PDB file of C-alpha atoms in Angstrom:
ATOM      1  CA  MET A 622      14.217 -13.598  -0.874  1.00  0.00           C
ATOM      2  CA  LYS A 623      10.912 -14.617   0.644  1.00  0.00           C
ATOM      3  CA  LYS A 624       7.396 -14.404  -0.318  1.00  0.00           C
ATOM      4  CA  TYR A 625       4.558 -13.447   2.008  1.00  0.00           C
ATOM      5  CA  VAL A 626       0.816 -13.999   1.870  1.00  0.00           C
ATOM      6  CA  CYS A 627      -1.650 -10.986   3.182  1.00  0.00           C
ATOM      7  CA  ILE A 628      -3.626 -12.110   6.156  1.00  0.00           C
ATOM      8  CA  ILE A 629      -7.009 -10.364   7.105  1.00  0.00           C
ATOM      9  CA  SER A 630      -6.590  -8.053  10.088  1.00  0.00           C
ATOM     10  CA  VAL A 631      -7.602  -4.808  11.315  1.00  0.00           C
ATOM     11  CA  ALA A 632      -5.650  -1.634  11.037  1.00  0.00           C
ATOM     12  CA  SER A 633      -6.878   1.759  11.800  1.00  0.00           C
ATOM     13  CA  LEU A 634      -7.446   4.985   9.295  1.00  0.00           C
ATOM     14  CA  PHE A 635      -5.067   7.464   9.050  1.00  0.00           C
ATOM     15  CA  VAL A 636      -3.916   8.563   5.772  1.00  0.00           C
ATOM     16  CA  ALA A 637      -2.114  11.761   4.348  1.00  0.00           C
ATOM     17  CA  GLY A 638      -4.789  13.418   2.086  1.00  0.00           C
ATOM     18  CA  SER A 639      -7.802  11.879   3.524  1.00  0.00           C
ATOM     19  CA  VAL A 640     -10.351  13.203   6.251  1.00  0.00           C
ATOM     20  CA  VAL A 641      -9.970  11.168   9.423  1.00  0.00           C
ATOM     21  CA  LEU A 642     -13.157  10.103  11.084  1.00  0.00           C
ATOM     22  CA  GLU A 643     -13.627  10.016  14.360  1.00  0.00           C
ATOM     23  CA  ALA A 644     -15.667   6.466  13.923  1.00  0.00           C
ATOM     24  CA  ALA A 645     -13.933   5.429  10.886  1.00  0.00           C
ATOM     25  CA  PRO A 646     -15.300   1.982   9.490  1.00  0.00           C
ATOM     26  CA  LYS A 647     -13.531  -0.940   9.963  1.00  0.00           C
ATOM     27  CA  PRO A 648     -13.171  -3.919   7.582  1.00  0.00           C
ATOM     28  CA  ARG A 649     -15.214  -7.069   8.134  1.00  0.00           C
ATOM     29  CA  THR A 650     -13.064  -9.649   9.777  1.00  0.00           C
ATOM     30  CA  SER A 651     -14.375 -12.371   7.475  1.00  0.00           C
ATOM     31  CA  ALA A 652     -15.055 -11.695   3.839  1.00  0.00           C
ATOM     32  CA  VAL A 653     -18.516 -11.251   2.880  1.00  0.00           C
ATOM     33  CA  HIS A 654     -17.681  -9.567  -0.690  1.00  0.00           C
ATOM     34  CA  TRP A 655     -15.285 -10.966  -3.432  1.00  0.00           C
ATOM     35  CA  GLN A 656     -11.817 -11.052  -2.267  1.00  0.00           C
ATOM     36  CA  LEU A 657      -8.580 -11.576  -4.268  1.00  0.00           C
ATOM     37  CA  GLY A 658      -5.714 -13.667  -2.886  1.00  0.00           C
ATOM     38  CA  PHE A 659      -2.298 -11.389  -3.136  1.00  0.00           C
ATOM     39  CA  GLU A 660       1.076 -12.655  -2.445  1.00  0.00           C
ATOM     40  CA  PHE A 661       3.990 -10.153  -2.509  1.00  0.00           C
ATOM     41  CA  HIS A 662       7.815  -9.704  -2.104  1.00  0.00           C
ATOM     42  CA  ASP A 663       8.622  -6.705  -0.274  1.00  0.00           C
ATOM     43  CA  LEU A 664       9.670  -3.555  -1.528  1.00  0.00           C
ATOM     44  CA  GLN A 665      13.054  -3.406  -3.398  1.00  0.00           C
ATOM     45  CA  ARG A 666      15.313  -0.563  -4.612  1.00  0.00           C
ATOM     46  CA  ILE A 667      16.273  -0.390  -8.037  1.00  0.00           C
ATOM     47  CA  GLU A 668      18.954   2.316  -9.632  1.00  0.00           C
ATOM     48  CA  VAL A 669      18.361   3.031 -13.346  1.00  0.00           C
ATOM     49  CA  VAL A 670      20.232   5.240 -15.747  1.00  0.00           C
ATOM     50  CA  LEU A 671      17.515   6.848 -17.664  1.00  0.00           C
ATOM     51  CA  PRO A 672      17.883   7.893 -21.412  1.00  0.00           C
ATOM     52  CA  GLY A 673      19.524  11.096 -21.589  1.00  0.00           C
ATOM     53  CA  ASP A 674      20.966  10.922 -17.817  1.00  0.00           C
ATOM     54  CA  GLU A 675      24.354  10.458 -16.892  1.00  0.00           C
ATOM     55  CA  LYS A 676      23.431   9.431 -13.434  1.00  0.00           C
ATOM     56  CA  PRO A 677      21.207   6.702 -12.092  1.00  0.00           C
ATOM     57  CA  THR A 678      17.891   7.522 -10.816  1.00  0.00           C
ATOM     58  CA  SER A 679      16.409   5.444  -7.987  1.00  0.00           C
ATOM     59  CA  PHE A 680      13.024   3.884  -7.896  1.00  0.00           C
ATOM     60  CA  TRP A 681      11.165   1.256  -5.730  1.00  0.00           C
ATOM     61  CA  TYR A 682       8.919  -1.587  -6.826  1.00  0.00           C
ATOM     62  CA  LEU A 683       7.039  -4.399  -5.548  1.00  0.00           C
ATOM     63  CA  LEU A 684       6.450  -7.682  -6.956  1.00  0.00           C
ATOM     64  CA  TYR A 685       3.020  -9.424  -6.472  1.00  0.00           C
ATOM     65  CA  THR A 686       0.778 -12.215  -7.519  1.00  0.00           C
ATOM     66  CA  VAL A 687      -2.795 -11.899  -7.689  1.00  0.00           C
ATOM     67  CA  THR A 688      -5.079 -15.070  -7.700  1.00  0.00           C
ATOM     68  CA  ASN A 689      -8.927 -15.318  -8.145  1.00  0.00           C
ATOM     69  CA  GLU A 690     -10.443 -17.792  -5.962  1.00  0.00           C
ATOM     70  CA  SER A 691     -13.598 -15.707  -5.116  1.00  0.00           C
ATOM     71  CA  GLY A 692     -16.210 -18.009  -6.597  1.00  0.00           C
ATOM     72  CA  GLN A 693     -16.566 -15.427  -9.454  1.00  0.00           C
ATOM     73  CA  GLU A 694     -14.856 -13.654 -12.087  1.00  0.00           C
ATOM     74  CA  VAL A 695     -13.577  -9.857 -10.955  1.00  0.00           C
ATOM     75  CA  GLU A 696     -12.457  -6.832 -12.669  1.00  0.00           C
ATOM     76  CA  PHE A 697      -9.210  -6.207 -11.322  1.00  0.00           C
ATOM     77  CA  TYR A 698      -8.009  -2.886 -11.478  1.00  0.00           C
ATOM     78  CA  PRO A 699      -5.434  -2.373  -8.336  1.00  0.00           C
ATOM     79  CA  SER A 700      -3.976   1.225  -7.419  1.00  0.00           C
ATOM     80  CA  PHE A 701      -0.722   1.493  -5.344  1.00  0.00           C
ATOM     81  CA  GLU A 702       0.391   4.475  -3.138  1.00  0.00           C
ATOM     82  CA  LEU A 703       3.079   5.215  -0.982  1.00  0.00           C
ATOM     83  CA  VAL A 704       2.479   7.453   1.905  1.00  0.00           C
ATOM     84  CA  THR A 705       5.462   8.521   3.988  1.00  0.00           C
ATOM     85  CA  ASP A 706       5.529   9.461   7.437  1.00  0.00           C
ATOM     86  CA  THR A 707       6.576  12.911   6.416  1.00  0.00           C
ATOM     87  CA  LEU A 708       3.020  13.178   4.541  1.00  0.00           C
ATOM     88  CA  GLN A 709       4.512  12.534   0.784  1.00  0.00           C
ATOM     89  CA  VAL A 710       2.245  10.561  -1.364  1.00  0.00           C
ATOM     90  CA  VAL A 711       3.794   8.608  -4.208  1.00  0.00           C
ATOM     91  CA  THR A 712       1.611   6.899  -6.790  1.00  0.00           C
ATOM     92  CA  GLY A 713       2.634   3.698  -8.318  1.00  0.00           C
ATOM     93  CA  GLY A 714       3.122   4.036 -11.958  1.00  0.00           C
ATOM     94  CA  ASP A 715       3.241   7.711 -12.267  1.00  0.00           C
ATOM     95  CA  ARG A 716       5.451   9.061 -14.625  1.00  0.00           C
ATOM     96  CA  ILE A 717       7.585   5.693 -14.850  1.00  0.00           C
ATOM     97  CA  SER A 718       9.775   5.284 -17.779  1.00  0.00           C
ATOM     98  CA  PRO A 719       9.417   1.909 -19.635  1.00  0.00           C
ATOM     99  CA  VAL A 720      13.178   1.509 -19.319  1.00  0.00           C
ATOM    100  CA  VAL A 721      12.542   0.932 -15.679  1.00  0.00           C
ATOM    101  CA  TYR A 722       9.995  -2.163 -16.136  1.00  0.00           C
ATOM    102  CA  ASP A 723      12.246  -3.542 -18.697  1.00  0.00           C
ATOM    103  CA  LEU A 724      15.202  -3.710 -16.134  1.00  0.00           C
ATOM    104  CA  VAL A 725      12.880  -5.203 -13.604  1.00  0.00           C
ATOM    105  CA  LEU A 726      11.338  -7.653 -15.866  1.00  0.00           C
ATOM    106  CA  ALA A 727      14.925  -8.805 -16.767  1.00  0.00           C
ATOM    107  CA  ARG A 728      16.196  -8.954 -13.065  1.00  0.00           C
ATOM    108  CA  HIS A 729      13.129 -11.209 -12.335  1.00  0.00           C
ATOM    109  CA  LYS A 730      12.763 -13.308 -15.552  1.00  0.00           C
ATOM    110  CA  LYS A 731      14.660 -16.307 -14.230  1.00  0.00           C
ATOM    111  CA  ALA A 732      12.289 -16.794 -11.376  1.00  0.00           C
ATOM    112  CA  TYR A 733       8.930 -15.129 -12.966  1.00  0.00           C
ATOM    113  CA  PRO A 734       9.240 -16.016 -16.416  1.00  0.00           C
ATOM    114  CA  PHE A 735       5.447 -14.970 -17.073  1.00  0.00           C
ATOM    115  CA  LEU A 736       5.986 -11.290 -14.949  1.00  0.00           C
ATOM    116  CA  CYS A 737       3.914  -8.537 -17.134  1.00  0.00           C
ATOM    117  CA  GLU A 738       3.711  -5.091 -17.016  1.00  0.00           C
ATOM    118  CA  PRO A 739       1.202  -3.667 -15.062  1.00  0.00           C
ATOM    119  CA  MET A 740      -1.279  -2.953 -17.983  1.00  0.00           C
ATOM    120  CA  LYS A 741      -1.563  -6.515 -18.856  1.00  0.00           C
ATOM    121  CA  ALA A 742      -1.996  -7.893 -15.437  1.00  0.00           C
ATOM    122  CA  SER A 743      -5.293  -5.609 -15.254  1.00  0.00           C
ATOM    123  CA  GLY A 744      -8.946  -6.808 -16.539  1.00  0.00           C
ATOM    124  CA  ARG A 745     -11.018  -9.542 -15.984  1.00  0.00           C
ATOM    125  CA  LEU A 746      -9.561 -12.034 -13.829  1.00  0.00           C
ATOM    126  CA  LEU A 747     -10.949 -15.714 -14.039  1.00  0.00           C
ATOM    127  CA  GLN A 748     -10.862 -17.704 -11.502  1.00  0.00           C
ATOM    128  CA  GLY A 749      -8.320 -20.376 -10.621  1.00  0.00           C
ATOM    129  CA  ILE A 750      -4.794 -20.758  -9.943  1.00  0.00           C
ATOM    130  CA  ASP A 751      -3.740 -20.957 -13.214  1.00  0.00           C
ATOM    131  CA  ASN A 752      -5.298 -17.681 -14.307  1.00  0.00           C
ATOM    132  CA  ALA A 753      -3.158 -16.010 -11.709  1.00  0.00           C
ATOM    133  CA  ARG A 754      -1.071 -12.795 -12.973  1.00  0.00           C
ATOM    134  CA  THR A 755       2.202 -11.888 -11.522  1.00  0.00           C
ATOM    135  CA  SER A 756       3.048  -8.100 -12.008  1.00  0.00           C
ATOM    136  CA  VAL A 757       4.875  -5.431 -10.545  1.00  0.00           C
ATOM    137  CA  ALA A 758       4.119  -1.749  -9.012  1.00  0.00           C
ATOM    138  CA  VAL A 759       6.867   0.714  -9.542  1.00  0.00           C
ATOM    139  CA  PHE A 760       7.196   4.141  -7.433  1.00  0.00           C
ATOM    140  CA  ASN A 761       9.634   7.008  -7.771  1.00  0.00           C
ATOM    141  CA  ASP A 762      11.708   7.684  -4.903  1.00  0.00           C
ATOM    142  CA  PHE A 763      10.302   9.118  -1.918  1.00  0.00           C
ATOM    143  CA  ASP A 764      11.162  11.727   0.672  1.00  0.00           C
ATOM    144  CA  ARG A 765      14.798  10.814   1.796  1.00  0.00           C
ATOM    145  CA  GLN A 766      14.213  12.093   5.396  1.00  0.00           C
ATOM    146  CA  SER A 767      11.294   9.811   5.811  1.00  0.00           C
ATOM    147  CA  ASN A 768      11.841   7.060   8.170  1.00  0.00           C
ATOM    148  CA  SER A 769       8.911   5.048   7.579  1.00  0.00           C
ATOM    149  CA  VAL A 770       6.265   4.535   4.613  1.00  0.00           C
ATOM    150  CA  THR A 771       3.055   2.769   4.194  1.00  0.00           C
ATOM    151  CA  LEU A 772       1.888   1.012   0.979  1.00  0.00           C
ATOM    152  CA  TYR A 773      -1.827   0.860   0.638  1.00  0.00           C
ATOM    153  CA  VAL A 774      -2.887  -1.498  -2.326  1.00  0.00           C
ATOM    154  CA  GLY A 775      -6.551  -1.152  -3.572  1.00  0.00           C
ATOM    155  CA  GLY A 776      -8.864  -3.478  -5.955  1.00  0.00           C
ATOM    156  CA  LEU A 777      -8.619  -6.593  -3.916  1.00  0.00           C
ATOM    157  CA  SER A 778     -11.595  -6.524  -2.473  1.00  0.00           C
ATOM    158  CA  GLY A 779     -15.451  -5.568  -3.267  1.00  0.00           C
ATOM    159  CA  GLU A 780     -16.176  -4.380   0.231  1.00  0.00           C
ATOM    160  CA  THR A 781     -17.186  -0.783   0.329  1.00  0.00           C
ATOM    161  CA  ALA A 782     -18.644   1.792   2.990  1.00  0.00           C
ATOM    162  CA  ARG A 783     -20.115   5.045   2.870  1.00  0.00           C
ATOM    163  CA  VAL A 784     -19.464   7.556   5.648  1.00  0.00           C
ATOM    164  CA  ALA A 785     -20.978  10.974   6.284  1.00  0.00           C
ATOM    165  CA  ASN A 786     -18.592  13.917   5.740  1.00  0.00           C
ATOM    166  CA  PRO A 787     -18.176  16.102   8.963  1.00  0.00           C
ATOM    167  CA  GLY A 788     -17.137  18.953   6.844  1.00  0.00           C
ATOM    168  CA  TYR A 789     -20.232  18.840   4.679  1.00  0.00           C
ATOM    169  CA  ASP A 790     -21.910  22.475   4.466  1.00  0.00           C
ATOM    170  CA  ALA A 791     -25.450  22.032   3.550  1.00  0.00           C
ATOM    171  CA  LYS A 792     -25.824  25.601   2.545  1.00  0.00           C
ATOM    172  CA  LYS A 793     -23.337  24.977  -0.351  1.00  0.00           C
ATOM    173  CA  PRO A 794     -23.715  22.875  -3.844  1.00  0.00           C
ATOM    174  CA  GLU A 795     -22.544  19.454  -3.010  1.00  0.00           C
ATOM    175  CA  GLY A 796     -19.386  18.782  -5.473  1.00  0.00           C
ATOM    176  CA  HIS A 797     -15.612  17.698  -5.341  1.00  0.00           C
ATOM    177  CA  ASP A 798     -14.783  20.033  -2.558  1.00  0.00           C
ATOM    178  CA  ASN A 799     -18.054  20.006  -0.540  1.00  0.00           C
ATOM    179  CA  LYS A 800     -19.006  15.937  -0.488  1.00  0.00           C
ATOM    180  CA  GLN A 801     -21.963  14.842   1.621  1.00  0.00           C
ATOM    181  CA  PHE A 802     -20.414  11.713   2.010  1.00  0.00           C
ATOM    182  CA  PHE A 803     -17.182   9.705   1.429  1.00  0.00           C
ATOM    183  CA  ALA A 804     -17.107   6.159  -0.478  1.00  0.00           C
ATOM    184  CA  LEU A 805     -14.261   3.922   0.990  1.00  0.00           C
ATOM    185  CA  ARG A 806     -13.000   0.644  -0.108  1.00  0.00           C
ATOM    186  CA  LYS A 807     -11.352  -2.258   1.810  1.00  0.00           C
ATOM    187  CA  THR A 808      -7.399  -1.704   1.000  1.00  0.00           C
ATOM    188  CA  LEU A 809      -4.481  -3.400   2.221  1.00  0.00           C
ATOM    189  CA  ALA A 810      -2.021  -1.555   4.136  1.00  0.00           C
ATOM    190  CA  ILE A 811       1.683  -2.711   4.425  1.00  0.00           C
ATOM    191  CA  GLU A 812       3.820  -0.608   6.685  1.00  0.00           C
ATOM    192  CA  TYR A 813       7.730  -0.558   6.073  1.00  0.00           C
ATOM    193  CA  ASP A 814      10.554   1.177   8.019  1.00  0.00           C
ATOM    194  CA  VAL A 815      13.327   2.874   6.175  1.00  0.00           C
ATOM    195  CA  PRO A 816      16.581   4.328   6.763  1.00  0.00           C
ATOM    196  CA  GLY A 817      16.199   8.051   6.759  1.00  0.00           C
ATOM    197  CA  ASP A 818      19.883   9.123   5.920  1.00  0.00           C
ATOM    198  CA  PRO A 819      20.020   9.163   2.342  1.00  0.00           C
ATOM    199  CA  GLU A 820      23.503   7.494   2.157  1.00  0.00           C
ATOM    200  CA  THR A 821      22.352   4.500   4.241  1.00  0.00           C
ATOM    201  CA  ARG A 822      19.392   4.126   2.152  1.00  0.00           C
ATOM    202  CA  ARG A 823      21.284   3.360  -1.073  1.00  0.00           C
ATOM    203  CA  ASP A 824      22.674   0.038   0.465  1.00  0.00           C
ATOM    204  CA  ALA A 825      19.533  -0.850   2.725  1.00  0.00           C
ATOM    205  CA  ASN A 826      16.053  -2.490   2.210  1.00  0.00           C
ATOM    206  CA  ALA A 827      12.729  -1.271   3.575  1.00  0.00           C
ATOM    207  CA  VAL A 828      11.797  -3.674   6.446  1.00  0.00           C
ATOM    208  CA  ARG A 829       8.253  -4.892   6.793  1.00  0.00           C
ATOM    209  CA  ARG A 830       6.809  -4.371  10.106  1.00  0.00           C
ATOM    210  CA  GLY A 831       3.081  -5.002   9.936  1.00  0.00           C
ATOM    211  CA  GLN A 832       0.274  -5.418   7.274  1.00  0.00           C
ATOM    212  CA  GLY A 833      -3.606  -5.113   7.727  1.00  0.00           C
ATOM    213  CA  TRP A 834      -7.079  -4.133   6.123  1.00  0.00           C
ATOM    214  CA  VAL A 835      -8.234  -0.531   6.402  1.00  0.00           C
ATOM    215  CA  MET A 836     -11.285   1.109   4.754  1.00  0.00           C
ATOM    216  CA  ARG A 837      -9.592   4.017   2.765  1.00  0.00           C
TER     217      ARG A 837
END
């Protein structure tokens, strides 16, 4: 299993549940705000028999290591979302049993003895490789009819942008459903192909076909 290092590049903005703008801003090609180093293993499946169940349940997870060499201490609070080509959105860590984390940690304990749960990976991240944190993002299984999925990782950069909402109605009060502006953050997008057949997916891995930075 190989480890991949994130490389800065540019990708387009097109996400489920987001407003797609004609002139969506693109991330800067060189970092002008703080940015964290992010190494990861590609998505893997794991089947877990949860307490009270007789049959196993499928989950996906991403192992990662985050390093702060930005020149300043950073508050690290990552976010992880999977968006399928069928427009299903799966949030990392949402309703995940502790049993799943225990099994993932046990599976990789030998290679990563300091692998920690997500809550312990969050918080103030000191500078230097000696302060790097290795953790895992776990997802419930997604739509088995999907053929591709994009993983969005937030919290790795301080770069933001504010764009006007083309649907804003100045005659109505500004609120959650009527925002004048959208706040976007520099986010890492990792694209995967997955088998669309449920039986094939049981024994197949996600295949990474690209990655890059987007404003989301």
